[in-house]
Amino acid sequence: FMKAMEKLEATSELQSRLSSLSFSSFPGIASKQCEKVCTMTIIPYVLNYTAAQMPPLQPAHTWTSAAVKELKAKLRPEKDSVVTVYRGDIMTVNVPTVPEAKKVCWEFATDGYDIGFGIYFDWSPVTNRSITVHISESSDDEDEEEELEGPVSNGDVEKGSKSQTNSNLAEILPVYRQDSHLSVHGGSHDFPGEGTYLLKFDNSYSLWRNKTLYYRVYYSA
């Protein structure tokens, strides 16, 4: 019994010394209350740092015009400005920011039928200053559905659009079907910083129809 008491006293003394050592080594942490305060002051700092890296994006300025014939006549002689977006495909125009400009501008129209359109911004550092075009095919047949003829609602979200998995990618305009066969759709967006715009022309919802697209993308100061 005496040995047990001596062992207990020794253990208590050791714990007391360790506690004393911990407090003297870290004078700012003397209780759980302090730990909570310290945690609360550290977390906002991390969040603020992240927010500083990827600030909120301003909305795009968009407009429509009835000058469909005029735009098509203007762009028809330019080989790269008239393209076919095949059924089930998504055409992405990658537009990097450049030091000489302050915003990106776009306008487009189609022949006969609507097309999906949306804009994203990739905050990754720019390694290529050239505007490039990428074509991807829709691989999820279950998400595809036959397009409807006639007018479409701006609220008819693009069924063929896929969710974005790139953590550096931010949405400016979600992909919606636009009645670009009836009016010119255009807009602009001020550079939020260095990065690359992704302008998506989405025909993945169409099972049967290819779309003739007239478009141009340019910079403005």
PDB file of C-alpha atoms in Angstrom, residues 7 16 36 38-39 57 68 77 81 118-119 126 136 144 159 179 194-195 201 203 205 207 217:
ATOM      1  CA  LYS A   7       4.136   5.585  -6.963  1.00  0.00           C
ATOM      2  CA  SER A  16       2.934  18.548 -12.426  1.00  0.00           C
ATOM      3  CA  LYS A  36      -9.840  28.164 -28.696  1.00  0.00           C
ATOM      4  CA  CYS A  38      -5.664  30.967 -30.861  1.00  0.00           C
ATOM      5  CA  THR A  39      -7.546  28.689 -33.261  1.00  0.00           C
ATOM      6  CA  LEU A  57     -15.300  37.580 -59.984  1.00  0.00           C
ATOM      7  CA  VAL A  68     -27.524  38.857 -87.154  1.00  0.00           C
ATOM      8  CA  PRO A  77     -14.719  35.991 -95.057  1.00  0.00           C
ATOM      9  CA  SER A  81     -14.586  32.844 -87.391  1.00  0.00           C
ATOM     10  CA  GLY A 118     -20.988  29.927 -70.855  1.00  0.00           C
ATOM     11  CA  ILE A 119     -17.766  31.471 -69.539  1.00  0.00           C
ATOM     12  CA  VAL A 126      -0.576  31.913 -67.989  1.00  0.00           C
ATOM     13  CA  SER A 136     -14.421  17.792 -76.600  1.00  0.00           C
ATOM     14  CA  GLU A 144     -28.004  14.131 -73.554  1.00  0.00           C
ATOM     15  CA  LYS A 159     -28.119  19.466 -69.991  1.00  0.00           C
ATOM     16  CA  ASP A 179     -31.295  31.802 -79.118  1.00  0.00           C
ATOM     17  CA  GLU A 194      -3.804  36.840 -64.555  1.00  0.00           C
ATOM     18  CA  GLY A 195      -5.486  33.748 -65.923  1.00  0.00           C
ATOM     19  CA  PHE A 201     -20.012  26.773 -77.027  1.00  0.00           C
ATOM     20  CA  ASN A 203     -23.838  21.481 -78.471  1.00  0.00           C
ATOM     21  CA  TYR A 205     -27.380  18.260 -75.795  1.00  0.00           C
ATOM     22  CA  LEU A 207     -28.395  14.261 -80.790  1.00  0.00           C
ATOM     23  CA  VAL A 217     -13.254  37.089 -79.511  1.00  0.00           C
TER      24      VAL A 217
END
